[in-house]
Coordinates of C-alpha atoms in Angstrom, one line a residue:
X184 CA -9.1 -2.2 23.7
X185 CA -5.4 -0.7 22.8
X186 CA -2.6 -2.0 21.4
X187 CA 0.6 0.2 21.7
X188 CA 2.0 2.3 18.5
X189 CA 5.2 0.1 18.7
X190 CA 3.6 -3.4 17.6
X191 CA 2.6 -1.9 13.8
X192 CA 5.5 -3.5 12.4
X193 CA 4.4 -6.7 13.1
X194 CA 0.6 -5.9 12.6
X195 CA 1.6 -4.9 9.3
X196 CA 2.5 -8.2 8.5
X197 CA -0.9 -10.1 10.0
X198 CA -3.4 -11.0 7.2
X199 CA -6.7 -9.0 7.0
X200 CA -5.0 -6.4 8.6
X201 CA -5.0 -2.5 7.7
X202 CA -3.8 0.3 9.8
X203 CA -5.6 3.4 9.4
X204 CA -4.2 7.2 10.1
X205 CA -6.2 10.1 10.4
X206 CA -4.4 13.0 11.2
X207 CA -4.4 15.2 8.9
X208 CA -2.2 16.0 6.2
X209 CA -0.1 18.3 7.9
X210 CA 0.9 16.4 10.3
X211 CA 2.4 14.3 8.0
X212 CA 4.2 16.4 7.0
X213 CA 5.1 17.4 10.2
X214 CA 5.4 14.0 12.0
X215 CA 6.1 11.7 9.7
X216 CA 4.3 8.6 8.6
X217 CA 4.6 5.0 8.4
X218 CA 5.1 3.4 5.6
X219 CA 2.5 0.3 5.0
X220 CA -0.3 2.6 7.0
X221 CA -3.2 3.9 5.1
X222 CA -4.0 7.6 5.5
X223 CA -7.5 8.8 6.1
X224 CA -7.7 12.4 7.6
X225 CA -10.3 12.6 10.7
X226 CA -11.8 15.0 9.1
X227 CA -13.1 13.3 6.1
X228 CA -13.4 10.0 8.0
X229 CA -17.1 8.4 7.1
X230 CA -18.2 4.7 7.0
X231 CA -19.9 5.8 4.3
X232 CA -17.1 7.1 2.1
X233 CA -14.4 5.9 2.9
X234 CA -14.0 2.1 1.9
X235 CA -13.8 -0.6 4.5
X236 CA -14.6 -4.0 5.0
X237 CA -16.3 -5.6 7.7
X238 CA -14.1 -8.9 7.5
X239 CA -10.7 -7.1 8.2
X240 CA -9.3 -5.8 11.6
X241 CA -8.3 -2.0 11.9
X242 CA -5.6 -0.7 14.2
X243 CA -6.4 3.2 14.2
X244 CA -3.9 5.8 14.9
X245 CA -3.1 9.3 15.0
X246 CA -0.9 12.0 17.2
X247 CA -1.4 11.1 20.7
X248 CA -4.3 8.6 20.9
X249 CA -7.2 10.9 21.3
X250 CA -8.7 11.1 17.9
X251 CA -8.1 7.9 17.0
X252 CA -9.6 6.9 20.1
X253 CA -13.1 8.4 19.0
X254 CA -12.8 6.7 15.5
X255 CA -12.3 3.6 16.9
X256 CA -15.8 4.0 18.8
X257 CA -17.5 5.3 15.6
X258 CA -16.2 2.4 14.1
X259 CA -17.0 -0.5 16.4
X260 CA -20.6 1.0 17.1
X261 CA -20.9 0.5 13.0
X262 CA -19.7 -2.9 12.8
X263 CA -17.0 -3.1 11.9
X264 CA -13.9 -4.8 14.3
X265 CA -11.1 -1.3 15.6
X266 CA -8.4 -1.3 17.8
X267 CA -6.8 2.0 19.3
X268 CA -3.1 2.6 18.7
X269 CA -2.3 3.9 21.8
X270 CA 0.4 7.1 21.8
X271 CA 0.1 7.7 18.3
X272 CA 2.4 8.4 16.0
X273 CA 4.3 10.8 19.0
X274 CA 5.0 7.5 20.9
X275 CA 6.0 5.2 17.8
X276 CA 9.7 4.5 18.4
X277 CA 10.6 3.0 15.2
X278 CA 11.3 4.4 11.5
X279 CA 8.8 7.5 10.4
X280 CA 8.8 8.4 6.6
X281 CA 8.5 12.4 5.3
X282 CA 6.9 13.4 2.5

């Protein structure tokens, strides 16, 4: 399932919500991010570590779609409930933050 980039400002205000961004940290840089979303680079990204909770709903996001594609199937096939951002952060129309 996908929901498109565009919808995160009203996801963001959903309860038991949390939008997650792994590109990594030069594309924010590069890109933008947005504010309310919770960065968590790809290439650290593990169940394991990173902290999550089974009774909230991730949106996951990155560039174009692709990565955060895959992490959404990691995700789901351990438990826990992801949704796709599709078009990523390329295709998000509204207002990007630089660090």
């Amino acid at each position: 399932m996908e929901v498109h980039i565009n919808e995160i400002p009203k996801l963001l205000n959903e309860d038991n919500v949390e939008i997650l961004d792994v590109r990594e940290i030069n594309e924010l840089s590069e890109e933008g991010y947005i504010e309310g979303t919770r960065h968590t680079p790809m290439s650290e990204f593990d169940v394991e570590t990173v902290s999550l909770d089974k009774d909230k709903k991730y949106y996951i996001m990155c560039r174009a779609g692709g990565r955060s594609a895959r992490v959404v199937e990691y995700m789901e096939h351990n438990g826990y409930d992801a949704t796709n951002l599709e078009g990523g952060i390329s295709a998000y129309d509204g207002e990007k933050l630089f660090k």
